[in-house]
Amino acid sequence: MPPELAPDQLLRWYIDAGADETIGEVAMDRFQAQPPPRPVPVAVAAAPSPDRPAPPRPAAGPAVIVPTGGTAAHIAAECHDLEQLRLAMEAFDGLPLKKTALSTVFADGNPEAKVMCIGEAPGQEEDRQGRPFVGRSGKLLDRMLASIGLDRSSAYITNVLPWRPLDNRKPTPDEVAVCLPFVTRHIELVDPQVLILFGGASASALLARHEGIMRLRGHWHDFSSPGLPRPLPAMATFHPAYLLRTPAAKREAWRDLLAVWKRLNQVT
């Protein structure tokens, strides 16, 4: 008969033997125990047949625009000077991309100038500084204006969109449509003698045309608005960012600027 072990010795013996569980207070006959119920099978979508492609997932795009606090057209119409317009645009919450922008890029230059330059949207550097046309594109714009005797003290500069789209993507038609009343009111309040529209998005939005910049540039167009006493002559040309990528187009841009210079001399 084996010697009787103390409780602690017996426990140590079981641990050394590899036992790591204890039994309950009541004995259980596991041969008589009922097996656990089987889990209810969950329906799994069948894999698409090679002959039938799976339906495409909806593509993720810019956030849906839900204007709040009044539409841009109503808000812009209530602005009677540039400061009111600037404050209204800073308070506007009807465009989702504003939430991702650092700044409301309003304008730069002289609001009393004869020439108003309008680009498409701020880039990363413009968003950081809160001024339109800075960085490489801005430096090229300064040189373009200087070629016809202008600078930021004799020109007024803004964009169709005052907020930078993420990753510098092209503004969507909906985003342009939301901001159009703001830039239109901006033009009405400045009332320049000549407009220069830089880039296809700016030109097609303000001229209500569907042609690309290649067809719109090099010709005089009329910009009309109920808040203007007369139509304004508008010249569309290439955006400085495009000219940085395509230096060969600078010759056409120079011709466009030369036409602006001649027009200014006529109205002076």
CSV table of C-alpha atoms in Angstrom, one decimal:
chain,number,residue,atom,x,y,z
A,1,MET,CA,0.0,0.0,0.0
A,2,PRO,CA,1.5,3.3,-1.0
A,3,PRO,CA,2.2,5.8,1.7
A,4,GLU,CA,-0.5,8.4,2.3
A,5,LEU,CA,0.6,11.9,1.0
A,6,ALA,CA,-0.1,15.2,2.7
A,7,PRO,CA,-2.5,17.5,0.8
A,8,ASP,CA,0.2,19.8,-0.4
A,9,GLN,CA,2.4,16.9,-1.5
A,10,LEU,CA,-0.5,15.4,-3.4
A,11,LEU,CA,-1.2,18.7,-5.2
A,12,ARG,CA,2.4,19.0,-6.1
A,13,TRP,CA,2.3,15.4,-7.5
A,14,TYR,CA,-0.7,16.2,-9.7
A,15,ILE,CA,1.0,19.3,-11.0
A,16,ASP,CA,4.2,17.4,-11.8
A,17,ALA,CA,2.0,14.8,-13.6
A,18,GLY,CA,0.6,17.6,-15.8
A,19,ALA,CA,-2.9,18.0,-14.3
A,20,ASP,CA,-3.9,21.7,-14.7
A,21,GLU,CA,-7.7,21.5,-14.0
A,22,THR,CA,-9.8,20.6,-10.9
A,23,ILE,CA,-13.1,18.8,-10.8
A,24,GLY,CA,-16.4,20.1,-9.6
A,25,GLU,CA,-18.1,19.4,-6.3
A,26,VAL,CA,-20.5,17.0,-7.9
A,27,ALA,CA,-19.4,14.0,-9.9
A,28,MET,CA,-20.3,13.9,-13.6
A,29,ASP,CA,-20.7,10.9,-15.8
A,30,ARG,CA,-19.4,12.4,-19.1
A,31,PHE,CA,-20.5,9.3,-21.0
A,32,GLN,CA,-24.2,10.1,-20.0
A,33,ALA,CA,-23.9,13.9,-20.6
A,34,GLN,CA,-25.7,15.5,-23.5
A,35,PRO,CA,-23.6,16.9,-26.2
A,36,PRO,CA,-23.7,20.7,-26.6
A,37,PRO,CA,-26.1,21.9,-29.2
A,38,ARG,CA,-24.7,22.5,-32.7
A,39,PRO,CA,-24.4,26.1,-33.7
A,40,VAL,CA,-27.0,27.4,-36.2
A,41,PRO,CA,-25.3,27.7,-39.5
A,42,VAL,CA,-25.0,31.3,-40.8
A,43,ALA,CA,-25.8,32.0,-44.4
A,44,VAL,CA,-22.7,32.9,-46.3
A,45,ALA,CA,-22.9,34.8,-49.6
A,46,ALA,CA,-21.9,32.6,-52.4
A,47,ALA,CA,-18.8,33.4,-54.2
A,48,PRO,CA,-19.4,35.1,-57.5
A,49,SER,CA,-19.4,32.8,-60.5
A,50,PRO,CA,-16.5,33.3,-62.9
A,51,ASP,CA,-19.1,33.9,-65.6
A,52,ARG,CA,-20.9,36.5,-63.5
A,53,PRO,CA,-18.8,39.3,-62.0
A,54,ALA,CA,-19.6,40.6,-58.6
A,55,PRO,CA,-21.6,43.9,-58.5
A,56,PRO,CA,-19.2,46.8,-58.2
A,57,ARG,CA,-18.8,48.6,-54.8
A,58,PRO,CA,-19.8,52.2,-54.8
A,59,ALA,CA,-16.8,54.4,-55.4
A,60,ALA,CA,-15.8,56.7,-52.6
A,61,GLY,CA,-15.8,60.4,-53.7
A,62,PRO,CA,-16.0,63.8,-52.2
A,63,ALA,CA,-18.5,64.2,-49.4
A,64,VAL,CA,-22.1,65.0,-50.2
A,65,ILE,CA,-22.7,68.7,-50.1
A,66,VAL,CA,-25.5,69.7,-47.8
A,67,PRO,CA,-25.7,73.5,-47.5
A,68,THR,CA,-26.6,74.7,-44.1
A,69,GLY,CA,-27.1,78.2,-42.6
A,70,GLY,CA,-28.5,79.5,-45.9
A,71,THR,CA,-27.3,79.0,-49.4
A,72,ALA,CA,-24.3,80.8,-50.8
A,73,ALA,CA,-26.4,82.8,-53.2
A,74,HIS,CA,-28.5,84.2,-50.4
A,75,ILE,CA,-25.5,84.9,-48.1
A,76,ALA,CA,-23.5,86.5,-50.9
A,77,ALA,CA,-26.4,88.8,-51.9
A,78,GLU,CA,-26.5,90.2,-48.4
A,79,CYS,CA,-22.9,91.3,-48.5
A,80,HIS,CA,-22.4,95.0,-49.4
A,81,ASP,CA,-18.7,95.3,-49.1
A,82,LEU,CA,-15.6,93.1,-49.3
A,83,GLU,CA,-15.2,92.8,-45.6
A,84,GLN,CA,-18.8,91.5,-45.2
A,85,LEU,CA,-18.1,89.0,-48.0
A,86,ARG,CA,-14.9,87.8,-46.4
A,87,LEU,CA,-16.6,87.3,-43.0
A,88,ALA,CA,-19.6,85.5,-44.6
A,89,MET,CA,-17.3,83.1,-46.4
A,90,GLU,CA,-15.3,82.4,-43.3
A,91,ALA,CA,-18.6,81.5,-41.5
A,92,PHE,CA,-20.1,79.5,-44.3
A,93,ASP,CA,-20.5,75.8,-43.5
A,94,GLY,CA,-22.2,74.5,-46.7
A,95,LEU,CA,-19.1,72.9,-48.2
A,96,PRO,CA,-17.4,69.8,-46.6
A,97,LEU,CA,-14.0,70.6,-48.0
A,98,LYS,CA,-13.8,73.7,-45.9
A,99,LYS,CA,-13.5,71.4,-42.8
A,100,THR,CA,-10.2,70.0,-44.2
A,101,ALA,CA,-8.7,73.4,-45.2
A,102,LEU,CA,-6.5,75.4,-43.0
A,103,SER,CA,-7.5,78.8,-44.3
A,104,THR,CA,-10.3,80.6,-46.2
A,105,VAL,CA,-8.1,82.1,-48.9
A,106,PHE,CA,-10.0,85.3,-49.8
A,107,ALA,CA,-7.9,87.6,-51.9
A,108,ASP,CA,-4.6,89.5,-52.4
A,109,GLY,CA,-3.6,92.7,-54.1
A,110,ASN,CA,-5.4,96.0,-54.6
A,111,PRO,CA,-9.2,95.9,-54.7
A,112,GLU,CA,-9.2,99.3,-56.5
A,113,ALA,CA,-7.1,97.8,-59.4
A,114,LYS,CA,-8.3,97.8,-63.0
A,115,VAL,CA,-7.4,94.1,-63.4
A,116,MET,CA,-8.9,91.2,-61.4
A,117,CYS,CA,-7.2,87.8,-61.7
A,118,ILE,CA,-9.2,84.7,-60.8
A,119,GLY,CA,-7.7,81.2,-60.5
A,120,GLU,CA,-9.2,77.9,-59.6
A,121,ALA,CA,-8.5,76.9,-56.0
A,122,PRO,CA,-5.8,77.3,-53.4
A,123,GLY,CA,-2.9,74.8,-53.3
A,124,GLN,CA,-1.0,73.6,-50.3
A,125,GLU,CA,1.1,76.7,-49.9
A,126,GLU,CA,-1.8,79.0,-50.4
A,127,ASP,CA,-3.8,77.1,-47.8
A,128,ARG,CA,-0.9,77.4,-45.4
A,129,GLN,CA,-0.3,81.2,-45.9
A,130,GLY,CA,-4.0,82.2,-46.5
A,131,ARG,CA,-3.1,84.1,-49.7
A,132,PRO,CA,-3.8,83.1,-53.3
A,133,PHE,CA,-1.1,82.4,-55.8
A,134,VAL,CA,2.0,81.9,-53.7
A,135,GLY,CA,4.7,79.4,-54.1
A,136,ARG,CA,6.0,78.5,-57.5
A,137,SER,CA,2.7,79.3,-59.3
A,138,GLY,CA,2.6,82.6,-57.5
A,139,LYS,CA,6.1,83.6,-58.5
A,140,LEU,CA,5.3,82.8,-62.1
A,141,LEU,CA,2.1,84.8,-61.9
A,142,ASP,CA,4.1,87.7,-60.6
A,143,ARG,CA,6.4,87.5,-63.6
A,144,MET,CA,3.5,87.2,-66.0
A,145,LEU,CA,1.9,90.3,-64.5
A,146,ALA,CA,5.2,92.2,-64.6
A,147,SER,CA,5.5,91.5,-68.3
A,148,ILE,CA,2.5,93.8,-68.9
A,149,GLY,CA,3.5,96.4,-66.3
A,150,LEU,CA,1.4,95.0,-63.3
A,151,ASP,CA,2.1,93.7,-59.9
A,152,ARG,CA,0.1,92.9,-56.7
A,153,SER,CA,-0.3,96.6,-56.0
A,154,SER,CA,-2.0,97.2,-59.4
A,155,ALA,CA,-3.9,93.9,-59.7
A,156,TYR,CA,-6.5,92.1,-57.5
A,157,ILE,CA,-6.2,88.3,-57.2
A,158,THR,CA,-8.6,85.6,-56.0
A,159,ASN,CA,-9.9,82.1,-56.8
A,160,VAL,CA,-13.2,80.5,-57.6
A,161,LEU,CA,-12.9,78.2,-54.6
A,162,PRO,CA,-11.5,79.8,-51.4
A,163,TRP,CA,-10.7,76.4,-49.8
A,164,ARG,CA,-8.1,73.9,-50.9
A,165,PRO,CA,-9.3,70.5,-52.1
A,166,LEU,CA,-7.4,67.7,-50.4
A,167,ASP,CA,-4.4,66.5,-52.4
A,168,ASN,CA,-4.8,69.5,-54.8
A,169,ARG,CA,-7.4,67.5,-56.7
A,170,LYS,CA,-9.6,69.3,-59.3
A,171,PRO,CA,-12.7,70.9,-57.8
A,172,THR,CA,-15.9,69.0,-58.6
A,173,PRO,CA,-18.7,70.7,-60.5
A,174,ASP,CA,-20.8,70.7,-57.3
A,175,GLU,CA,-18.1,72.4,-55.3
A,176,VAL,CA,-17.7,75.0,-58.1
A,177,ALA,CA,-21.5,75.5,-58.2
A,178,VAL,CA,-21.7,76.1,-54.4
A,179,CYS,CA,-18.8,78.7,-54.5
A,180,LEU,CA,-19.9,80.5,-57.7
A,181,PRO,CA,-22.2,83.0,-56.0
A,182,PHE,CA,-19.4,84.0,-53.7
A,183,VAL,CA,-16.9,84.7,-56.5
A,184,THR,CA,-19.6,86.4,-58.6
A,185,ARG,CA,-20.4,88.8,-55.7
A,186,HIS,CA,-16.7,89.3,-55.3
A,187,ILE,CA,-16.4,90.5,-58.9
A,188,GLU,CA,-19.5,92.7,-58.5
A,189,LEU,CA,-18.0,94.4,-55.4
A,190,VAL,CA,-14.6,95.0,-57.0
A,191,ASP,CA,-16.1,96.0,-60.4
A,192,PRO,CA,-12.8,95.9,-62.3
A,193,GLN,CA,-12.2,97.0,-65.9
A,194,VAL,CA,-10.8,93.6,-67.1
A,195,LEU,CA,-11.0,90.0,-65.8
A,196,ILE,CA,-8.2,87.5,-66.4
A,197,LEU,CA,-9.4,83.9,-65.8
A,198,PHE,CA,-6.5,81.5,-65.1
A,199,GLY,CA,-7.3,77.9,-65.9
A,200,GLY,CA,-10.1,75.9,-67.3
A,201,ALA,CA,-12.2,75.5,-64.1
A,202,SER,CA,-12.2,79.3,-63.6
A,203,ALA,CA,-13.0,80.1,-67.2
A,204,SER,CA,-15.7,77.5,-67.8
A,205,ALA,CA,-17.4,78.4,-64.4
A,206,LEU,CA,-17.5,82.1,-64.8
A,207,LEU,CA,-18.2,82.1,-68.6
A,208,ALA,CA,-20.8,79.3,-68.3
A,209,ARG,CA,-19.1,77.5,-71.1
A,210,HIS,CA,-18.3,73.8,-71.5
A,211,GLU,CA,-15.3,74.1,-73.8
A,212,GLY,CA,-11.8,73.5,-72.4
A,213,ILE,CA,-9.2,76.2,-71.9
A,214,MET,CA,-7.6,75.4,-75.2
A,215,ARG,CA,-10.7,76.7,-77.0
A,216,LEU,CA,-11.6,79.5,-74.5
A,217,ARG,CA,-8.2,81.2,-74.3
A,218,GLY,CA,-7.1,83.8,-76.7
A,219,HIS,CA,-10.5,85.3,-77.1
A,220,TRP,CA,-12.4,88.1,-75.4
A,221,HIS,CA,-15.6,87.1,-73.6
A,222,ASP,CA,-18.2,89.0,-71.7
A,223,PHE,CA,-18.9,88.4,-68.1
A,224,SER,CA,-22.3,89.6,-67.1
A,225,SER,CA,-24.0,89.6,-63.7
A,226,PRO,CA,-27.1,91.4,-62.3
A,227,GLY,CA,-24.9,93.3,-59.8
A,228,LEU,CA,-22.7,94.8,-62.5
A,229,PRO,CA,-23.6,98.0,-64.4
A,230,ARG,CA,-22.2,96.6,-67.6
A,231,PRO,CA,-20.6,93.3,-68.9
A,232,LEU,CA,-16.9,93.0,-68.1
A,233,PRO,CA,-14.3,91.9,-70.8
A,234,ALA,CA,-12.8,88.7,-69.7
A,235,MET,CA,-9.7,87.0,-71.1
A,236,ALA,CA,-9.1,83.3,-70.3
A,237,THR,CA,-5.6,81.9,-70.3
A,238,PHE,CA,-3.5,79.1,-68.9
A,239,HIS,CA,-3.0,78.6,-65.2
A,240,PRO,CA,0.6,79.3,-64.0
A,241,ALA,CA,0.7,75.7,-62.6
A,242,TYR,CA,0.0,74.4,-66.1
A,243,LEU,CA,2.7,76.6,-67.6
A,244,LEU,CA,5.2,75.2,-65.1
A,245,ARG,CA,4.4,71.7,-66.4
A,246,THR,CA,4.1,72.8,-70.0
A,247,PRO,CA,6.6,75.5,-70.7
A,248,ALA,CA,5.9,75.4,-74.5
A,249,ALA,CA,2.5,77.0,-73.7
A,250,LYS,CA,4.0,80.2,-72.4
A,251,ARG,CA,4.0,81.7,-75.9
A,252,GLU,CA,0.2,81.4,-76.1
A,253,ALA,CA,-0.1,82.8,-72.6
A,254,TRP,CA,2.1,85.8,-73.5
A,255,ARG,CA,-0.2,86.5,-76.4
A,256,ASP,CA,-3.2,86.5,-74.1
A,257,LEU,CA,-1.5,88.9,-71.7
A,258,LEU,CA,-0.5,91.1,-74.5
A,259,ALA,CA,-4.2,91.3,-75.5
A,260,VAL,CA,-5.0,92.4,-71.9
A,261,TRP,CA,-2.3,95.1,-72.0
A,262,LYS,CA,-3.7,96.5,-75.3
A,263,ARG,CA,-7.2,96.4,-73.8
A,264,LEU,CA,-6.1,98.3,-70.7
A,265,ASN,CA,-4.4,101.0,-72.8
A,266,GLN,CA,-7.7,101.4,-74.7
A,267,VAL,CA,-9.7,101.9,-71.5
A,268,THR,CA,-7.2,104.1,-69.7
